[in-house]
Amino acid sequence: MTFVAKPKVHHPRLPLNDIGLTRRDYEGSVSTLCAGCGHDSVSAAIVQACAELSIPPHRFAKVSGIGCSSKTPSYFLSKSHGFNSVHGRMPSIATGANLANRELYTIGISGDGDSASIGLGQFSHIVRRRINMAYIVDNNGTYGLTKGQFSATNDKGSTSKRGAPNLYEPIDLVSLAIQIGASFVARSFSGDKKQLVPLIKAALMHKGMAFIDVISPCVAFNNHNGSTKSYDYVREHRETVVAADYVPHAEEITADYEPGTTERINMPDGSILQLHKLAQDYDPHDRVAALHYVQSRQAEGEVVTGLLYLDPNPMDCHDILGTVDTPLNQLNEADLCPGNAALGSVNASFR
Amino acid sequence: MAVKYNDFVIRFANVNGSGSASANGMFAKALFRMGIPVATRNIFPSNIQGLPTWFEVRVSDKGYMGRREGVDIMVAMNAETFAEDVASISPGGYLFYDNTKPLSKELRRSDINEIGVPISQLLLPEFADPKQRGLFKNITYLGVLTALINIEFDVITGMVSKQYKGKEDLIEPNVRAMELGRRYAFDYLECPLPLQVKRMDALGDKIMVDGNTAAGLGSVYGGATVCAWYPITPSTSVAEAFEKYTGSMRRDKASGKSKYAIVQAEDELAAIGIVIGAAWNGARSFTGTSGPGISLMSEFLGLAYFAEIPAVVWDIQRSGPSTGMPTRTQQSDVISAAYASHGDTKHVVLFPATPRECFDFAADALDLADRLQTPILVLSDLELGMNDNLSEPFVWDDSRRYDRGKVLNAEQLEKIQRFGRYLDVDGDGIGYRTLPGTHPTKGAFFTRGTSRDEYAAYTESPEAYERNMQRLLKKWETAKTLVPKAEVSTGPHRHGVLFFGTTSLPMQEALDHLAEEGIGLNTCRVRGFPFGAEVEAFIRGHDKVFVVEQNRDAQMRQLLVNEIGVDPARLVPVLYYAGLSISADEIRLQISAHFSANKMSRVTEVKS
Ligand SMILES: Cc1ncc(C[n+]2csc(CCOP(=O)(O)OP(=O)(O)O)c2C)c(N)n1
Ligand code: SF4
Ligand SMILES: [Mg+2]
């Protein structure tokens, strides 16, 4: 089926953001995913986050791999360019795209199959390279698009729809990301917009690799009793360590938060990220402690959500490589070509 | 005995990692600086230290740069390969060895000349450190050779001073070791030999450089800003050269920051993904690899073909697989490059033959990739990429502007009613593209493979799929007019020979020798794929065309049969694939044998 673009008539009652756009301006085409698919909720959260940030929609670049999850960049931000690439290789596309233009906001969407199986290598290395982007995995613990095979994020012992148990150890992308250099690591749940939207906003504003693992149930193949990625399981076993609320600098900080439980973090753009420390002793700045905490709760069957790790001094790949401030794709002959005169000494060096 | 000047092959047999490379390089450079045509070849193992390695220099006053069978002077410095090295010397040739240890009699050959020099013994009183003695051995035999074949001594000492500039304390011992050998030769040997060098003026302003350096430099000039790669012999030096030259030529003066980004990726899949991602976002980008890398890049190359994204891939070919002979040369990726990936894909391929062409094609490939919005594969090989080749100097036309192809900016988008990414507006099969972030409301589209219509909207309609595939074929026709044209000679001959890349190196020599046998051939050096009209005309205009290439399966011939649809019987394969570069003798023998076997007339005939 071919989609016809929805008429984007502004509803008079829709609130305008700082640049005079409504949420509608951040939407995409109609989703073709199953009704109730967690991935659609993630897309909706992205729409809301981007709209609330008041970034012009065309300043995003959306990249994805292959899978139901990787289809979703069609379903948000239709005014920005998107690239549905090949299975497991979104990170390399994101790396190239970000190197070419450091000024765009890069959103990478992937699945658990895409990032934890076929693309585990690329996932690990983009994290190491610290590409400045929001990397979101719609984690449903299954291969949705190929109809329900186990993925590598499945917990050992959880069962498939047909009842077969998973025999292998799971890969926890959150732990891996903390370990190998992501400067912003969070986990959330597709059904929890209150937590997810601020996390996405913060991830987009973060300068460096911001990774969010979003548990996003697959209603077709993985939303049954035996799955640890189902709506019910996650609702029952969720423990929020750090709730984040992202507040753009133009806005007043609301007083909703209990003094003493709120940590305010200055973001590079001058805005403020507020962390709600629900666990008394949780410190998101301590990489080793974060890793320990995530894993120890996991051993208890708990899904820890929230902002789990935040590097206080993040760096991105452009910092590491020392590239010029002008996006590389805007440099022209005068910037790039040394000219014929410079070949004189080059030729001489080969005589 | 009559003295023969500037026409011989000298081979140095060394142990890998023994420091011989710099002495051997100086030898070749000295002859080059005396204006004599030289071709150098490294024959090296896939290891870092301890295995045998050979360096061969062909000296040819006629300018024949291909490999020639037979060794006239063997500098045998590797005990392990000694017997084999002695055996490889042509009758009447010279064996130069360290006779500190006497030559055992079963190695003696009555038909060659022995030149023993007690190199180790000479060095013993001069240098106390055994490691130094080992290193200076190389420079000492170089000293002996200057006397034996009459190399101008100040040319070589000048090079030593230049090479060790900044490490002055190394100049004196090097010159001393060299003079030690030279003095010994004058005192105890008949010199110079009847095989000698003599200053010529055959080189004009030529340079001596390897193709990979040229490719890296050409990519700087061509405006590449993103290079992603994964190490693999023999391609590594492409990225290294890019890094070297961008590092010095492309730094922002005020901030010291880089106008380029180089990523050593985790593998070739990532390398090509980074290249495609960068090009999608409007940065010129390229990667360098070899056959195994092309295999890994195949899926992405298909996506780039269908999604119509520029990319430049240098394939420095070697023999396959990774545990094949990875340090030996071949032209065996022709098919895998041309048809890389799944589905109906075919790619534009360029075939450079000289370092200058590597430089030129590097920039041309970046233009072509942008113009055609498709991957461009440049097929070099180890022979061209890693050996110093004589070449025309690099030249850049300062009035040249990069051809960024059809990319719409915000103003242009403003004027368009409805943007269609895959609309064939100009009838050449190439649509207009836009870059992310260009315009607030116009020109954004979603990039995917083929499940889309002319406006990049999702569809699985069979008609839309076919229309798209047909348009890609139209683009292919456009590509035929844009790739570098074949170089065609139009002599009066009935038959022709077609070749490409480094197979060109021995071709003139082979043709000269064939002419002596009464065989005349017109020539066609293919430089690009898809084949232009001139290639088809060449094949159709000759009764038989010998297709000379360095692989077993006649891959170029297959491509010609497949794409041009000629009668395969008219394309006669001439193949060599043993891992060294093809020699003129090999070409001559095979072509001559075909003439004999088929009773083809040997006198040069004018076409009717
Ligand atoms: C190279 C390759 N192998 C296999 C596939 C088939 N394939 C498509 S989607 C998919 C799994 C996707 O799983 P996941 O990333 O978890 O996404 P989900 O559909 O669950 O959101 C597979 C195996 C493919 N497209 N490409
Ligand atoms: S199969 Fe699962 S993951 Fe795919 S769209 Fe349906 S619910 Fe979502
Ligand atoms: Mg999945």
Tab-separated table of N, CA and C in Angstrom, chain B residues 272-379:
chain	number	residue	atom	x	y	z
B	272	ILE	N	32.346	0.005	5.002
B	272	ILE	CA	31.503	0.427	3.881
B	272	ILE	C	30.230	1.102	4.402
B	273	GLY	N	29.721	0.654	5.549
B	273	GLY	CA	28.542	1.301	6.141
B	273	GLY	C	28.831	2.762	6.472
B	274	ILE	N	30.009	3.021	7.014
B	274	ILE	CA	30.385	4.403	7.351
B	274	ILE	C	30.497	5.240	6.073
B	275	VAL	N	31.092	4.642	5.056
B	275	VAL	CA	31.232	5.342	3.782
B	275	VAL	C	29.846	5.700	3.226
B	276	ILE	N	28.937	4.738	3.271
B	276	ILE	CA	27.598	4.961	2.717
B	276	ILE	C	26.826	5.977	3.565
B	277	GLY	N	26.949	5.859	4.890
B	277	GLY	CA	26.264	6.811	5.775
B	277	GLY	C	26.757	8.229	5.537
B	278	ALA	N	28.067	8.368	5.375
B	278	ALA	CA	28.640	9.696	5.153
B	278	ALA	C	28.199	10.252	3.805
B	279	ALA	N	28.198	9.388	2.787
B	279	ALA	CA	27.832	9.853	1.450
B	279	ALA	C	26.346	10.185	1.384
B	280	TRP	N	25.548	9.411	2.092
B	280	TRP	CA	24.111	9.711	2.179
B	280	TRP	C	23.911	11.120	2.737
B	281	ASN	N	24.788	11.471	3.647
B	281	ASN	CA	24.691	12.780	4.280
B	281	ASN	C	25.599	13.803	3.596
B	282	GLY	N	26.051	13.486	2.386
B	282	GLY	CA	26.685	14.510	1.562
B	282	GLY	C	28.175	14.697	1.698
B	283	ALA	N	28.872	13.814	2.418
B	283	ALA	CA	30.330	13.923	2.487
B	283	ALA	C	30.936	12.939	1.498
B	284	ARG	N	31.961	13.375	0.788
B	284	ARG	CA	32.652	12.436	-0.109
B	284	ARG	C	33.430	11.447	0.750
B	285	SER	N	33.252	10.186	0.448
B	285	SER	CA	33.878	9.207	1.327
B	285	SER	C	34.329	7.997	0.536
B	286	PHE	N	35.293	7.302	1.092
B	286	PHE	CA	35.825	6.134	0.391
B	286	PHE	C	36.420	5.148	1.384
B	287	THR	N	36.660	3.929	0.887
B	287	THR	CA	37.332	2.917	1.679
B	287	THR	C	38.335	2.192	0.783
B	288	GLY	N	39.298	1.553	1.411
B	288	GLY	CA	40.242	0.723	0.671
B	288	GLY	C	40.218	-0.673	1.249
B	289	THR	N	40.260	-1.678	0.375
B	289	THR	CA	40.206	-3.050	0.865
B	289	THR	C	40.803	-3.981	-0.185
B	290	SER	N	40.658	-5.280	0.072
B	290	SER	CA	41.059	-6.277	-0.912
B	290	SER	C	39.945	-7.329	-0.982
B	291	GLY	N	40.158	-8.376	-1.758
B	291	GLY	CA	39.099	-9.339	-2.043
B	291	GLY	C	38.234	-9.771	-0.866
B	292	PRO	N	38.831	-10.233	0.251
B	292	PRO	CA	37.992	-10.659	1.372
B	292	PRO	C	37.083	-9.536	1.870
B	293	GLY	N	37.561	-8.321	1.804
B	293	GLY	CA	36.746	-7.172	2.216
B	293	GLY	C	35.585	-6.952	1.267
B	294	ILE	N	35.818	-7.135	-0.016
B	294	ILE	CA	34.725	-6.982	-0.991
B	294	ILE	C	33.630	-7.998	-0.683
B	295	SER	N	34.047	-9.230	-0.341
B	295	SER	CA	33.040	-10.232	0.022
B	295	SER	C	32.198	-9.738	1.189
B	296	LEU	N	32.846	-9.195	2.210
B	296	LEU	CA	32.088	-8.732	3.375
B	296	LEU	C	31.228	-7.511	3.058
B	297	MET	N	31.651	-6.706	2.137
B	297	MET	CA	30.909	-5.477	1.828
B	297	MET	C	29.723	-5.714	0.898
B	298	SER	N	29.594	-6.940	0.433
B	298	SER	CA	28.635	-7.178	-0.648
B	298	SER	C	27.221	-6.745	-0.333
B	299	GLU	N	26.719	-7.043	0.867
B	299	GLU	CA	25.329	-6.697	1.156
B	299	GLU	C	25.126	-5.192	1.049
B	300	PHE	N	26.031	-4.454	1.666
B	300	PHE	CA	25.919	-3.002	1.664
B	300	PHE	C	26.061	-2.424	0.254
B	301	LEU	N	26.928	-3.038	-0.552
B	301	LEU	CA	27.104	-2.526	-1.917
B	301	LEU	C	25.796	-2.638	-2.690
B	302	GLY	N	25.063	-3.707	-2.424
B	302	GLY	CA	23.764	-3.865	-3.065
B	302	GLY	C	22.796	-2.783	-2.608
B	303	LEU	N	22.791	-2.531	-1.315
B	303	LEU	CA	21.892	-1.488	-0.806
B	303	LEU	C	22.230	-0.147	-1.450
B	304	ALA	N	23.529	0.163	-1.515
B	304	ALA	CA	23.932	1.455	-2.088
B	304	ALA	C	23.532	1.537	-3.556
B	305	TYR	N	23.602	0.399	-4.240
B	305	TYR	CA	23.185	0.379	-5.650
B	305	TYR	C	21.696	0.706	-5.759
B	306	PHE	N	20.891	0.020	-4.964
B	306	PHE	CA	19.434	0.215	-5.059
B	306	PHE	C	18.992	1.544	-4.455
B	307	ALA	N	19.593	1.898	-3.327
B	307	ALA	CA	19.183	3.144	-2.664
B	307	ALA	C	19.846	4.344	-3.330
B	308	GLU	N	20.782	4.075	-4.242
B	308	GLU	CA	21.431	5.108	-5.051
B	308	GLU	C	22.195	6.115	-4.199
B	309	ILE	N	23.203	5.557	-3.555
B	309	ILE	CA	24.060	6.341	-2.681
B	309	ILE	C	25.495	6.231	-3.195
B	310	PRO	N	26.179	7.358	-3.290
B	310	PRO	CA	27.557	7.315	-3.776
B	310	PRO	C	28.468	6.580	-2.797
B	311	ALA	N	29.496	5.939	-3.311
B	311	ALA	CA	30.521	5.327	-2.454
B	311	ALA	C	31.706	5.023	-3.359
B	312	VAL	N	32.896	5.144	-2.816
B	312	VAL	CA	34.085	4.764	-3.585
B	312	VAL	C	34.839	3.685	-2.818
B	313	VAL	N	35.095	2.584	-3.507
B	313	VAL	CA	35.778	1.449	-2.885
B	313	VAL	C	37.013	1.110	-3.702
B	314	TRP	N	38.164	1.195	-3.073
B	314	TRP	CA	39.399	0.743	-3.725
B	314	TRP	C	39.620	-0.711	-3.370
B	315	ASP	N	39.727	-1.541	-4.375
B	315	ASP	CA	40.034	-2.951	-4.152
B	315	ASP	C	41.440	-3.202	-4.686
B	316	ILE	N	42.389	-3.372	-3.779
B	316	ILE	CA	43.749	-3.680	-4.198
B	316	ILE	C	43.826	-5.206	-4.204
B	317	GLN	N	43.699	-5.766	-5.397
B	317	GLN	CA	43.496	-7.214	-5.498
B	317	GLN	C	44.748	-8.017	-5.132
B	318	ARG	N	44.478	-9.163	-4.580
B	318	ARG	CA	45.516	-10.127	-4.255
B	318	ARG	C	44.926	-11.490	-4.561
B	319	SER	N	45.733	-12.518	-4.439
B	319	SER	CA	45.161	-13.832	-4.701
B	319	SER	C	44.352	-14.263	-3.476
B	320	GLY	N	43.275	-15.011	-3.718
B	320	GLY	CA	42.400	-15.370	-2.604
B	320	GLY	C	42.707	-16.744	-2.089
B	321	PRO	N	42.143	-17.168	-1.012
B	321	PRO	CA	41.426	-16.436	0.042
B	321	PRO	C	42.430	-15.897	1.069
B	322	SER	N	41.988	-15.670	2.313
B	322	SER	CA	42.913	-15.082	3.284
B	322	SER	C	44.079	-15.999	3.583
B	323	THR	N	43.841	-17.301	3.513
B	323	THR	CA	44.961	-18.226	3.654
B	323	THR	C	45.391	-18.741	2.287
B	324	GLY	N	45.176	-17.912	1.277
B	324	GLY	CA	45.693	-18.233	-0.054
B	324	GLY	C	47.100	-17.697	-0.084
B	325	MET	N	47.383	-16.845	-1.047
B	325	MET	CA	48.679	-16.189	-1.018
B	325	MET	C	48.400	-14.693	-0.948
B	326	PRO	N	48.065	-14.234	0.270
B	326	PRO	CA	47.568	-12.864	0.385
B	326	PRO	C	48.584	-11.796	0.028
B	327	THR	N	49.843	-12.176	-0.094
B	327	THR	CA	50.825	-11.153	-0.450
B	327	THR	C	51.267	-11.280	-1.900
B	328	ARG	N	50.458	-11.976	-2.688
B	328	ARG	CA	50.784	-12.111	-4.109
B	328	ARG	C	49.711	-11.426	-4.952
B	329	THR	N	50.097	-11.004	-6.129
B	329	THR	CA	49.201	-10.177	-6.934
B	329	THR	C	48.314	-11.005	-7.861
B	330	GLN	N	47.130	-10.507	-8.136
B	330	GLN	CA	46.210	-11.096	-9.108
B	330	GLN	C	45.193	-10.051	-9.531
B	331	GLN	N	44.467	-10.381	-10.609
B	331	GLN	CA	43.316	-9.559	-11.007
B	331	GLN	C	42.089	-10.447	-10.925
B	332	SER	N	41.831	-10.937	-9.733
B	332	SER	CA	40.821	-11.992	-9.659
B	332	SER	C	39.525	-11.561	-8.963
B	333	ASP	N	39.337	-10.251	-8.799
B	333	ASP	CA	38.078	-9.772	-8.215
B	333	ASP	C	37.198	-9.078	-9.256
B	334	VAL	N	37.474	-9.330	-10.525
B	334	VAL	CA	36.742	-8.594	-11.558
B	334	VAL	C	35.245	-8.885	-11.475
B	335	ILE	N	34.910	-10.157	-11.407
B	335	ILE	CA	33.490	-10.534	-11.359
B	335	ILE	C	32.881	-10.144	-10.011
B	336	SER	N	33.609	-10.443	-8.928
B	336	SER	CA	32.993	-10.171	-7.620
B	336	SER	C	32.806	-8.678	-7.405
B	337	ALA	N	33.617	-7.854	-8.029
B	337	ALA	CA	33.414	-6.407	-7.912
B	337	ALA	C	32.279	-5.955	-8.828
B	338	ALA	N	32.310	-6.398	-10.057
B	338	ALA	CA	31.322	-5.921	-11.031
B	338	ALA	C	29.904	-6.327	-10.645
B	339	TYR	N	29.780	-7.518	-10.069
B	339	TYR	CA	28.433	-8.009	-9.743
B	339	TYR	C	28.239	-8.187	-8.240
B	340	ALA	N	28.973	-7.462	-7.420
B	340	ALA	CA	28.867	-7.640	-5.978
B	340	ALA	C	27.415	-7.521	-5.520
B	341	SER	N	27.040	-8.386	-4.605
B	341	SER	CA	25.751	-8.340	-3.906
B	341	SER	C	24.655	-9.206	-4.508
B	342	HIS	N	23.485	-9.088	-3.870
B	342	HIS	CA	22.332	-9.917	-4.194
B	342	HIS	C	21.327	-9.110	-5.000
B	343	GLY	N	20.404	-9.814	-5.616
B	343	GLY	CA	19.448	-9.125	-6.476
B	343	GLY	C	20.145	-8.742	-7.774
B	344	ASP	N	19.451	-8.012	-8.617
B	344	ASP	CA	20.054	-7.575	-9.880
B	344	ASP	C	20.925	-6.357	-9.632
B	345	THR	N	22.196	-6.607	-9.376
B	345	THR	CA	23.089	-5.470	-9.143
B	345	THR	C	24.256	-5.542	-10.103
B	346	LYS	N	24.725	-4.402	-10.514
B	346	LYS	CA	26.017	-4.329	-11.201
B	346	LYS	C	26.620	-2.970	-10.932
B	347	HIS	N	27.923	-2.963	-10.894
B	347	HIS	CA	28.598	-1.766	-10.415
B	347	HIS	C	29.575	-1.200	-11.424
B	348	VAL	N	29.765	0.085	-11.293
B	348	VAL	CA	30.767	0.769	-12.105
B	348	VAL	C	32.149	0.405	-11.559
B	349	VAL	N	33.052	-0.001	-12.459
B	349	VAL	CA	34.397	-0.395	-12.042
B	349	VAL	C	35.417	0.375	-12.882
B	350	LEU	N	36.465	0.853	-12.218
B	350	LEU	CA	37.556	1.516	-12.932
B	350	LEU	C	38.819	0.673	-12.809
B	351	PHE	N	39.643	0.707	-13.844
B	351	PHE	CA	40.859	-0.121	-13.858
B	351	PHE	C	42.097	0.743	-14.111
B	352	PRO	N	42.689	1.303	-13.069
B	352	PRO	CA	43.900	2.103	-13.284
B	352	PRO	C	45.097	1.195	-13.594
B	353	ALA	N	46.059	1.737	-14.360
B	353	ALA	CA	47.233	0.936	-14.723
B	353	ALA	C	48.545	1.536	-14.233
B	354	THR	N	48.512	2.804	-13.831
B	354	THR	CA	49.749	3.456	-13.389
B	354	THR	C	49.443	4.272	-12.134
B	355	PRO	N	50.473	4.648	-11.382
B	355	PRO	CA	50.216	5.512	-10.234
B	355	PRO	C	49.511	6.808	-10.624
B	356	ARG	N	49.914	7.392	-11.740
B	356	ARG	CA	49.246	8.619	-12.161
B	356	ARG	C	47.756	8.369	-12.370
B	357	GLU	N	47.451	7.210	-12.933
B	357	GLU	CA	46.039	6.897	-13.138
B	357	GLU	C	45.343	6.631	-11.810
B	358	CYS	N	46.047	6.073	-10.855
B	358	CYS	CA	45.459	5.904	-9.512
B	358	CYS	C	45.095	7.266	-8.934
B	359	PHE	N	45.996	8.222	-9.089
B	359	PHE	CA	45.741	9.579	-8.604
B	359	PHE	C	44.524	10.173	-9.305
B	360	ASP	N	44.541	10.101	-10.628
B	360	ASP	CA	43.439	10.692	-11.401
B	360	ASP	C	42.109	9.992	-11.108
B	361	PHE	N	42.144	8.656	-11.084
B	361	PHE	CA	40.898	7.912	-10.904
B	361	PHE	C	40.337	8.106	-9.497
B	362	ALA	N	41.215	8.375	-8.532
B	362	ALA	CA	40.716	8.600	-7.172
B	362	ALA	C	39.754	9.777	-7.169
B	363	ALA	N	40.154	10.847	-7.838
B	363	ALA	CA	39.283	12.023	-7.900
B	363	ALA	C	38.112	11.774	-8.848
B	364	ASP	N	38.386	11.131	-9.977
B	364	ASP	CA	37.305	10.842	-10.931
B	364	ASP	C	36.234	9.958	-10.300
B	365	ALA	N	36.680	8.980	-9.505
B	365	ALA	CA	35.726	8.057	-8.891
B	365	ALA	C	34.794	8.811	-7.938
B	366	LEU	N	35.335	9.786	-7.213
B	366	LEU	CA	34.495	10.566	-6.298
B	366	LEU	C	33.479	11.391	-7.087
B	367	ASP	N	33.909	11.947	-8.216
B	367	ASP	CA	32.969	12.663	-9.086
B	367	ASP	C	31.914	11.719	-9.649
B	368	LEU	N	32.372	10.576	-10.153
B	368	LEU	CA	31.434	9.625	-10.768
B	368	LEU	C	30.416	9.110	-9.753
B	369	ALA	N	30.892	8.847	-8.538
B	369	ALA	CA	29.990	8.339	-7.504
B	369	ALA	C	28.884	9.356	-7.237
B	370	ASP	N	29.262	10.631	-7.162
B	370	ASP	CA	28.258	11.671	-6.923
B	370	ASP	C	27.356	11.852	-8.132
B	371	ARG	N	27.949	11.823	-9.315
B	371	ARG	CA	27.169	12.038	-10.530
B	371	ARG	C	26.186	10.886	-10.739
B	372	LEU	N	26.664	9.657	-10.566
B	372	LEU	CA	25.823	8.487	-10.858
B	372	LEU	C	25.073	7.987	-9.624
B	373	GLN	N	25.384	8.549	-8.450
B	373	GLN	CA	24.722	8.134	-7.207
B	373	GLN	C	24.762	6.612	-7.060
B	374	THR	N	25.953	6.099	-7.065
B	374	THR	CA	26.128	4.646	-7.006
B	374	THR	C	27.553	4.337	-6.566
B	375	PRO	N	27.810	3.115	-6.055
B	375	PRO	CA	29.189	2.780	-5.692
B	375	PRO	C	30.090	2.694	-6.929
B	376	ILE	N	31.302	3.173	-6.781
B	376	ILE	CA	32.315	3.039	-7.821
B	376	ILE	C	33.429	2.184	-7.222
B	377	LEU	N	33.746	1.071	-7.866
B	377	LEU	CA	34.840	0.236	-7.376
B	377	LEU	C	36.066	0.469	-8.245
B	378	VAL	N	37.187	0.711	-7.612
B	378	VAL	CA	38.422	0.927	-8.372
B	378	VAL	C	39.320	-0.281	-8.141
B	379	LEU	N	39.585	-0.992	-9.226
B	379	LEU	CA	40.356	-2.235	-9.110
B	379	LEU	C	41.833	-2.020	-9.438
